Coordinates of C-alpha atoms in Angstrom, one line a residue:
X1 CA 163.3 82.6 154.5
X2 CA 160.2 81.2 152.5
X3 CA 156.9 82.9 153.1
X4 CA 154.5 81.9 153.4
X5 CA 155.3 78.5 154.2
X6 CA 151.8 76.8 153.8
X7 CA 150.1 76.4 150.5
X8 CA 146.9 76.3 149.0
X9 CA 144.5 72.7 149.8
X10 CA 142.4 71.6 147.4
X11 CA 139.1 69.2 148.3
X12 CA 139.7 66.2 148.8
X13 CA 143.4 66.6 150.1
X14 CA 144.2 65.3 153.5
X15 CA 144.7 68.0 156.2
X16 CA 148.3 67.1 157.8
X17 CA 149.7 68.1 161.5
X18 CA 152.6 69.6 159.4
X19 CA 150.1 71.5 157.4
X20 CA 148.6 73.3 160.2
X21 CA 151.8 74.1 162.0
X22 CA 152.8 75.5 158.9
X23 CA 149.6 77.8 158.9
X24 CA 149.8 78.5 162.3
X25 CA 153.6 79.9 161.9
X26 CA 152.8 81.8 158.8
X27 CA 149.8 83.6 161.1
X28 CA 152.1 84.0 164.0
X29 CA 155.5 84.8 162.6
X30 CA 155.3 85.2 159.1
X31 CA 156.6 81.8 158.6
X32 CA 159.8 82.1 160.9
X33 CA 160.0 79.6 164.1
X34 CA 159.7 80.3 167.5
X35 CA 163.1 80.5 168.5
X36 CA 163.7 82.7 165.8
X37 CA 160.9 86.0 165.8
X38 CA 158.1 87.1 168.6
X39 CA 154.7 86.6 167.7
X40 CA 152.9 89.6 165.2
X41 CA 150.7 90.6 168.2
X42 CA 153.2 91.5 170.4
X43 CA 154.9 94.0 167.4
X44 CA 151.2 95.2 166.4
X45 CA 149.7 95.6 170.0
X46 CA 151.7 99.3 169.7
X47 CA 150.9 99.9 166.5
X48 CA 149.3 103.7 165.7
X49 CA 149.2 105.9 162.8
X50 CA 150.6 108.9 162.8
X51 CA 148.4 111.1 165.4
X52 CA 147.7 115.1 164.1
X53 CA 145.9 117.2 166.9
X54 CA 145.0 120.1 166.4
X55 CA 143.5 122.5 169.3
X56 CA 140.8 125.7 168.7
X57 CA 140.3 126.8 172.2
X58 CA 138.6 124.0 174.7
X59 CA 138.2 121.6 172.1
X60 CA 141.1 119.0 170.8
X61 CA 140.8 117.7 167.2
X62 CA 142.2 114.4 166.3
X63 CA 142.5 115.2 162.6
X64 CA 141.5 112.4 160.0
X65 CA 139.9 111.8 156.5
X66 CA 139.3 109.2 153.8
X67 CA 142.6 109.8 152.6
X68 CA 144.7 110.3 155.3
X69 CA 142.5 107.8 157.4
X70 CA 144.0 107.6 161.9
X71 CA 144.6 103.9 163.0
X72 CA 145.3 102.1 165.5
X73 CA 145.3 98.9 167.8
X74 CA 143.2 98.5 171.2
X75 CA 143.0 95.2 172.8
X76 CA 143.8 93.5 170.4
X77 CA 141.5 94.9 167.7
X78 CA 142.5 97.0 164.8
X79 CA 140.7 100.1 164.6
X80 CA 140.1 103.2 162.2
X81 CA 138.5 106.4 162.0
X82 CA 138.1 108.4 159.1
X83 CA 136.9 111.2 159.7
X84 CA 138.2 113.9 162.7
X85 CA 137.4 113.2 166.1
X86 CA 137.1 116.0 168.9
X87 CA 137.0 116.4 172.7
X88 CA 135.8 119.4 175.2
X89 CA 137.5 118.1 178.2
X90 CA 134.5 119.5 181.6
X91 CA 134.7 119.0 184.9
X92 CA 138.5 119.3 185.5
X93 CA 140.0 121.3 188.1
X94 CA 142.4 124.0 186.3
X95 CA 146.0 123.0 186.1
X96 CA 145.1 118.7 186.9
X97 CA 146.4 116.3 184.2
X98 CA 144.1 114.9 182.2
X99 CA 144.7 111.7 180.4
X100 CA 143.3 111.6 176.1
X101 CA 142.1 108.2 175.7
X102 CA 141.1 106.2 172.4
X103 CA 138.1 104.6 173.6
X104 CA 136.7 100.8 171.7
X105 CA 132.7 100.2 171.8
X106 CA 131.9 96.5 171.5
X107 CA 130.7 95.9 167.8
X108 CA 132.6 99.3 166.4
X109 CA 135.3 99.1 164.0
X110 CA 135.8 103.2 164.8
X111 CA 137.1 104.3 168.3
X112 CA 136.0 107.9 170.0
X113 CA 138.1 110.0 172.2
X114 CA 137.8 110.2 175.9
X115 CA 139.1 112.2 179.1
X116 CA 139.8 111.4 183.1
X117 CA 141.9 111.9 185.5
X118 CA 145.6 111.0 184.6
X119 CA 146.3 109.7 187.8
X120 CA 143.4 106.7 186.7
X121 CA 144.1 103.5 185.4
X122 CA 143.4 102.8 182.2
X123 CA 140.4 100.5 181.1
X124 CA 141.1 97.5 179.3
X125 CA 139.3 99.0 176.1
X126 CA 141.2 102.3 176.2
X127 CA 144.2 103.4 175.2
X128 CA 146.2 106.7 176.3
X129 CA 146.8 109.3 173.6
X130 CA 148.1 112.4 175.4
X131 CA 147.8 114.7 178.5
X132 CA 146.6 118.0 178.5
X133 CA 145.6 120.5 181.4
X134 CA 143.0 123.7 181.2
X135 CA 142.9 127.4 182.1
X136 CA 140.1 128.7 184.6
X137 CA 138.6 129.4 181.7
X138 CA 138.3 125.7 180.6
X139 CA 140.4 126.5 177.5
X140 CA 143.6 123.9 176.9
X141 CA 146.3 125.6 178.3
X142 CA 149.1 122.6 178.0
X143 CA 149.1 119.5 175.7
X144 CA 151.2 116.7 175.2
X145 CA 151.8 113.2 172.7
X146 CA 152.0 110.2 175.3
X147 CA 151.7 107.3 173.0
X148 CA 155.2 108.7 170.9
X149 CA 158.5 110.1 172.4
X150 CA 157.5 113.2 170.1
X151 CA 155.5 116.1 171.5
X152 CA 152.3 118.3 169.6
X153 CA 151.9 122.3 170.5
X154 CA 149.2 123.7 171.2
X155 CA 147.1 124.9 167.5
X156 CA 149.9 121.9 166.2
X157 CA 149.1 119.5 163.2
X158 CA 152.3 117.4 164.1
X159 CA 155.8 117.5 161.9
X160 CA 155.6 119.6 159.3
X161 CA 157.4 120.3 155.5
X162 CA 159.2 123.7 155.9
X163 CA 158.1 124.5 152.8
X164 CA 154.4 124.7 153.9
X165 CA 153.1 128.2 154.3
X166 CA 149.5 128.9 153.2
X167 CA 148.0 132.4 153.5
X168 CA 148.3 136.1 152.7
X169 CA 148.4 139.2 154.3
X170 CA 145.6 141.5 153.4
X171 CA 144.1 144.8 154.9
X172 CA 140.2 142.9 154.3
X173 CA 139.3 140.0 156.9
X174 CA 138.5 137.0 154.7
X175 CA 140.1 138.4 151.9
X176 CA 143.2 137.3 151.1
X177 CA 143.6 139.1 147.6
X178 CA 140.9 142.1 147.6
X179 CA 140.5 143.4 143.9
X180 CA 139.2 147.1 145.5
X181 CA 140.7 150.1 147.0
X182 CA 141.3 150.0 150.4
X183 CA 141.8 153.5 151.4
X184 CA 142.2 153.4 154.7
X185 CA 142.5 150.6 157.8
X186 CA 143.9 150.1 161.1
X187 CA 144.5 146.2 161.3
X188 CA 147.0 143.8 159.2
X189 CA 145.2 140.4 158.9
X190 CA 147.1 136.8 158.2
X191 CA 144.4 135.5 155.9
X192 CA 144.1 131.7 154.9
X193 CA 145.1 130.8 151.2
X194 CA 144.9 127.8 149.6
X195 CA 144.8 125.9 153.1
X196 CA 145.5 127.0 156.6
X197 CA 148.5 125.6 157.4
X198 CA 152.2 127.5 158.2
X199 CA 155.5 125.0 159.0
X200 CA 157.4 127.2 161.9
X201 CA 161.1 126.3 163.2
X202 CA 161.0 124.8 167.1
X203 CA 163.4 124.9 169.3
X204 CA 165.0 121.1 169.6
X205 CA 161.8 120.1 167.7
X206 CA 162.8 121.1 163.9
X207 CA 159.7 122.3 161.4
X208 CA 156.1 121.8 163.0
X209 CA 153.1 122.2 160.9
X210 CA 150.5 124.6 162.9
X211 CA 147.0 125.6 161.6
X212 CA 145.5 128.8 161.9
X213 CA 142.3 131.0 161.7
X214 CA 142.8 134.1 160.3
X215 CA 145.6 135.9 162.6
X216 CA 145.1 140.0 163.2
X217 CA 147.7 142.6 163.7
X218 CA 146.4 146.3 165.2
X219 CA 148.8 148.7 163.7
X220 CA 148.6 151.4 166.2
X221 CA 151.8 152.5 167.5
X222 CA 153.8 151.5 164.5
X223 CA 156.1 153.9 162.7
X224 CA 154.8 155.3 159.8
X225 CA 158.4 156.7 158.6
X226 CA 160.0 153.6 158.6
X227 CA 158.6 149.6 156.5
X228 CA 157.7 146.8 159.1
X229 CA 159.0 143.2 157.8
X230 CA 155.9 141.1 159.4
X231 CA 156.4 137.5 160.6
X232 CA 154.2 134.3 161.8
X233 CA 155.9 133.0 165.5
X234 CA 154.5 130.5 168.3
X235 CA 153.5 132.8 170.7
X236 CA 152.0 131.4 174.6
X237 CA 148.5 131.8 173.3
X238 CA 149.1 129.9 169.8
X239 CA 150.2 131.1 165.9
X240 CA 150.4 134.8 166.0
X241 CA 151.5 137.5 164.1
X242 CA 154.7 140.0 164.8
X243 CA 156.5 143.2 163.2
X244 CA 159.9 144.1 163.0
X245 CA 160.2 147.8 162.1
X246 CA 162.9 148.6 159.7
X247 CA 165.5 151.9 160.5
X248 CA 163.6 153.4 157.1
X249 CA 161.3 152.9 154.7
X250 CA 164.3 151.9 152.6
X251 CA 166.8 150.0 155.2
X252 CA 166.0 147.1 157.2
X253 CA 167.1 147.2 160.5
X254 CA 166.8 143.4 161.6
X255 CA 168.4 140.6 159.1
X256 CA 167.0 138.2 157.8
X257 CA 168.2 134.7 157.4
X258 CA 167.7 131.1 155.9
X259 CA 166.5 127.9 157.6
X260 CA 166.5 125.0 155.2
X261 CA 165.8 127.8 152.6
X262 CA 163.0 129.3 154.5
X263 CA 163.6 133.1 155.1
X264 CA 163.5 133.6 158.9
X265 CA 164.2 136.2 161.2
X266 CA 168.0 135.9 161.8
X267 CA 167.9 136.8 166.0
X268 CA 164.7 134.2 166.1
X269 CA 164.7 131.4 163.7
X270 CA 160.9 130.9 165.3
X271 CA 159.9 133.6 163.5
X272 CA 158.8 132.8 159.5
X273 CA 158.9 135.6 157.3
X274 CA 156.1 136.4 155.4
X275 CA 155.9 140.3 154.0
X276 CA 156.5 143.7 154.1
X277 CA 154.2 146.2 154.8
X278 CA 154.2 150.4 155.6
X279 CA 152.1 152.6 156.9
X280 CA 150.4 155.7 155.2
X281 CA 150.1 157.4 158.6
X282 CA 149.9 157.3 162.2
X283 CA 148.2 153.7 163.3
X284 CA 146.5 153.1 159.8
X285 CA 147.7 152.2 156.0
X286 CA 145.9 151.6 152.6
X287 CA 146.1 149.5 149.3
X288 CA 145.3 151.2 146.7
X289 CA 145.0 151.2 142.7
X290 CA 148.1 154.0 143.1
X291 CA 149.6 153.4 146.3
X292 CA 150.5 149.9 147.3
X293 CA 151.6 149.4 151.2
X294 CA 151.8 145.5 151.3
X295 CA 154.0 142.9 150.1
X296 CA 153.7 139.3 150.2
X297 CA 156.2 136.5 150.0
X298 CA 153.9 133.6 149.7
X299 CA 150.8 133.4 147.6
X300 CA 152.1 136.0 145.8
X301 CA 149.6 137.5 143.5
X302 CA 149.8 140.2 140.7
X303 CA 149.1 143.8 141.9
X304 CA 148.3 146.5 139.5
X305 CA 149.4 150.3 139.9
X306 CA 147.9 152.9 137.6
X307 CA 147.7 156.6 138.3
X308 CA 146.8 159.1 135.3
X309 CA 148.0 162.8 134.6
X310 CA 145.0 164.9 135.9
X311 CA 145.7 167.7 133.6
X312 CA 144.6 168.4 129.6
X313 CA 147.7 170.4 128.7
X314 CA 150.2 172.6 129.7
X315 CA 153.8 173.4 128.9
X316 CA 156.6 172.4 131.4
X317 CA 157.0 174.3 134.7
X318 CA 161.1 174.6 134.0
X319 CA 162.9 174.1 131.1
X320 CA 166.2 172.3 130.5
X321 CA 165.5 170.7 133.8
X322 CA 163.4 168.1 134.8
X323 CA 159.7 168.9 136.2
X324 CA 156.4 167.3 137.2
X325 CA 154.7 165.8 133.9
X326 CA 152.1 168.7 133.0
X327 CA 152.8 170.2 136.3
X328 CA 151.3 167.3 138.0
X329 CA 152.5 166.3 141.5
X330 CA 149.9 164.1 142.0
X331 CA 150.7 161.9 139.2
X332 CA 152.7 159.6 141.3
X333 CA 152.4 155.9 142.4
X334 CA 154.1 153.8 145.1
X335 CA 155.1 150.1 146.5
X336 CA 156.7 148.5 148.9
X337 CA 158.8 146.1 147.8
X338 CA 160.1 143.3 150.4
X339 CA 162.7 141.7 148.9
X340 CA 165.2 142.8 146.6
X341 CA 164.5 139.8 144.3
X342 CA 161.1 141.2 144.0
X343 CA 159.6 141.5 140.5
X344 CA 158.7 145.2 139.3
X345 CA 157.8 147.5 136.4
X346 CA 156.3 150.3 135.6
X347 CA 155.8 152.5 132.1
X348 CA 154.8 156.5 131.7
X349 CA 152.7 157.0 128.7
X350 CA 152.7 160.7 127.3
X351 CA 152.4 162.5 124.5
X352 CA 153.8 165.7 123.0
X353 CA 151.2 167.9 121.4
X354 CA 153.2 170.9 120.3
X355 CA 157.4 171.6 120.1
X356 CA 159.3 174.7 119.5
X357 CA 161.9 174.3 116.4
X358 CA 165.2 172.9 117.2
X359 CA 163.9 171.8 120.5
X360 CA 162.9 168.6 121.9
X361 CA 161.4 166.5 124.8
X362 CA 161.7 163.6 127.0
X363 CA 159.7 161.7 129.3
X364 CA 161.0 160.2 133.0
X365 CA 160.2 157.8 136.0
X366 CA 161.4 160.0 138.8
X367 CA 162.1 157.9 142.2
X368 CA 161.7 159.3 145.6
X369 CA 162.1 163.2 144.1
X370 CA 161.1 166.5 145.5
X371 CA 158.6 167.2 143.4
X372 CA 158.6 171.0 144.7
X373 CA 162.6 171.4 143.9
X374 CA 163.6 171.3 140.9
X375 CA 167.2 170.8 141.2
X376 CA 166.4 167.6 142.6
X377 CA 164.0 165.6 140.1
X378 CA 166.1 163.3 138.5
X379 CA 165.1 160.5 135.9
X380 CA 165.5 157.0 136.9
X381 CA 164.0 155.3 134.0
X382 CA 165.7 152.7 132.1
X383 CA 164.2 153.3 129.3
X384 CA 163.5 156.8 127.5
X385 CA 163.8 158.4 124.4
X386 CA 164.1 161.7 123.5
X387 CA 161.1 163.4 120.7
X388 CA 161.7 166.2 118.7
X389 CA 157.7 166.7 117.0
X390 CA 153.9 166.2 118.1
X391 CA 153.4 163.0 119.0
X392 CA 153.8 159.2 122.2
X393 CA 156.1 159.3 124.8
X394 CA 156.8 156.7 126.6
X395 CA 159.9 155.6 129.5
X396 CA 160.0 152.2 131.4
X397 CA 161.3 151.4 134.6
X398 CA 162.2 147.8 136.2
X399 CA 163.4 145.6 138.4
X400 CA 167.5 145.9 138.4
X401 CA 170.0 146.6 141.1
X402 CA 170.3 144.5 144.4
X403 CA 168.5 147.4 146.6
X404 CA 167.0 149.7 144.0
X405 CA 163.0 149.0 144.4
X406 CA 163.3 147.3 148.3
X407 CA 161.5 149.0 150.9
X408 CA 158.8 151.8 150.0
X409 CA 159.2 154.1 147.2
X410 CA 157.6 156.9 145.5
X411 CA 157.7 156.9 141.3
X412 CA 156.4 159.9 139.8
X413 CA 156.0 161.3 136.2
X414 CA 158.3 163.7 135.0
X415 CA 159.3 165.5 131.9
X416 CA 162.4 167.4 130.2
X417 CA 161.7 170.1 127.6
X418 CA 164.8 171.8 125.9
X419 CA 162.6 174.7 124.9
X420 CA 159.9 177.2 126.2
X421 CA 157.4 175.8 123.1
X422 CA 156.5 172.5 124.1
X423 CA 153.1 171.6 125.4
X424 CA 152.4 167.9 127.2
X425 CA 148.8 166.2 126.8
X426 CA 147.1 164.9 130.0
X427 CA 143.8 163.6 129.7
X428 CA 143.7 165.9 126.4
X429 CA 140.4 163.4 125.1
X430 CA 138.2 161.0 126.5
X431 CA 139.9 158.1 125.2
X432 CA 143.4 159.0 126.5
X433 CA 144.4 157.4 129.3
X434 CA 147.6 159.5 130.0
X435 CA 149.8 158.7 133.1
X436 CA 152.2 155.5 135.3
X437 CA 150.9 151.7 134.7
X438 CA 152.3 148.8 135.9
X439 CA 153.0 146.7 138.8
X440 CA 154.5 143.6 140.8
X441 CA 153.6 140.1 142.4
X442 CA 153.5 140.5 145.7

């Protein structure tokens, strides 16, 4: 079919019956007859953008912007707002319907939002947008799309990418990535990062794109001998945060599981896993240069572990067995780690100041040992080399092994001497900087 039938007059030209018809179809049906296609308005008189609400409390957001302007049609007019629009529905009884209107001023090209009573008619100027009802409290309790066959939660921002999962967990409210010590605290926070929007699994709704304030965790009454895999789920109240504990700090309990490649708790696919944290005692953790309790899957950002041999020198507690590097038990550092996938290393720099003849020494990355037995101080690292005069050691341990670094482990300094002559340096001078460095993303 040819469109648009009319074409362009020029002055002078005669204006024809024909002529105008043709106009007239090309305005009403895109050039098609009348036996043949409805007229544009009847197709355009339902015609909405995409609608993205969004709810903090007693106040509904109709989200909008320059470039991701909402539109739609009242009365016949075409309309657009471009920039949010909210509503604090007062004066409803709790539990009555309440009708969302888009509402057209005379001379506007913009609409506002509007609430009454669903049970009254709509004004010629208004069109319905949703129903919601309120708490005692006035806080929107229920909420639902009436101008689409698809429904909006509560703290919703409509259909969602799975793939979208903004934010961090962090031991610092309003810090997503804090570049101090934080010795000790007693709540786990779900901290925006670049954005503040998580996709979560619905049941017969598929991926729905919430946003969220920071979300908080108390960790009182969690175990401290076992990790806690930590998760983002639509709760009654909105997006909230949950823990799974694990059977150990090195076996989880609760398997996990994919949902169009998004890792998900396996016994509820509403639940979006997001980390991996421990505790450092009863109700409380830390994260800390040398001890590192959380673990991120998104946003994942590097995290640095140093911890250096307190100790100048001394010789080796046992020999022609492993033993804490210059009798330090202190000089250990630890991580959790919550995915086996997850990226780790970690180096021991030493050094050898004196060695008995025919003797040597080596230097170790002991993992999970009982420092106070020797018999049970083993070396883990991948790397080490054996030195038989004055002088760096060094061993490296990394990533490798399905299960070696998951969970929360302890890496500690060691040393092997095959003599009673050798002495270790610690902090032997001011510029040495003796001990475990390294670290992971997470």
């Amino acid at each position: 079919m040819p469109y648009p039938l009319s074409s362009a007059v020029q002055p002078g030209d005669p204006t024809l019956a024909d002529q105008y018809n043709q106009l007239r179809s090309d305005a009403l049906r895109l050039g098609a007859s009348e036996s043949e296609a409805v007229p544009l308005a009847g197709l355009l008189r339902a015609y909405r953008s995409p609608l993205r609400f969004s709810i903090r409390g007693t106040t509904l957001q109709l989200e909008a912007s320059e470039n991701d302007p909402c539109a739609l049609l009242i009365n016949g007019f075409a309309l657009e707002t471009k920039a949010p629009l909210t509503l604090t529905p007062t004066g409803f009884p709790a539990g009555e319907r309440i009708a969302v209107c888009a509402l057209r001023s005379a001379g506007s090209p913009s609409f506002t939002l509007t609430a009454k009573k669903a049970n009254e008619p709509i004004g010629v100027d208004e069109r319905k947008l949703a129903e919601l009802t309120l708490t005692p409290e006035s806080t929107i309790e229920s909420f639902r799309l009436t101008d689409a066959d698809s429904v909006a939660d509560p703290d919703g921002a409509g259909e969602g990418c799975a793939a979208r999962c903004d934010g961090r967990l962090t031991l610092v409210s309003g810090n997503p990535c804090p570049a101090f010590d934080v010795p000790s605290a007693d709540t786990l926070c779900w901290t925006p990062y670049q954005g503040n929007e998580i996709a979560l699994l619905r049941p017969n709704q598929g991926w729905r794109t919430y946003r969220f304030d920071e979300l908080r965790l108390p960790l009182s009454g969690m175990d401290a001998t076992a990790c806690q895999d930590i998760f983002v789920g639509k709760g009654a109240a909105g997006v909230e945060l949950r823990s799974v504990p694990w059977s150990s700090l090195t076996n989880r309990a609760q398997p996990l599981a994919r949902r169009d490649g998004v890792l998900v708790l396996e016994a509820d696919p509403g639940l979006r896993y997001v980390g991996t944290i421990a505790l450092s005692g009863a109700g409380k953790t830390r994260d800390t240069l040398s001890e590192r309790n959380i673990w991120n899957l998104y946003g994942q950002e590097f995290r640095p572990l140093r911890k250096s041999a307190a100790a100048a020198q001394l010789g080796p507690a046992a020999v022609s067995r492993w033993s804490p590097y210059v009798r330090d038990k202190n000089a250990v550092v630890s991580a959790v780690i919550g995915l086996s996938q997850g990226d780790f290393s970690l180096t021991a720099a030493g050094s050898l100041h004196a060695v008995s003849a025919g003797s040597y020494a080596v230097l170790g990355i002991a993992i999970d040992a009982d420092l106070d037995d020797p018999d049970l101080i083993l070396n883990s690292a991948d790397l080490a080399a054996h030195a038989a005069a004055p002088g760096p050691l060094q061993a490296l341990i990394s990533s490798r092994g399905t299960t070696r670094h998951l969970g929360k482990h302890v890496y500690a300094m060691i040393s092997y001497s095959s003599g009673a002559g050798q002495i270790f340096n610690g902090s032997f001078l001011a510029q040495d900087q003796i001990g475990l460095c390294g670290g992971f993303y997470g």
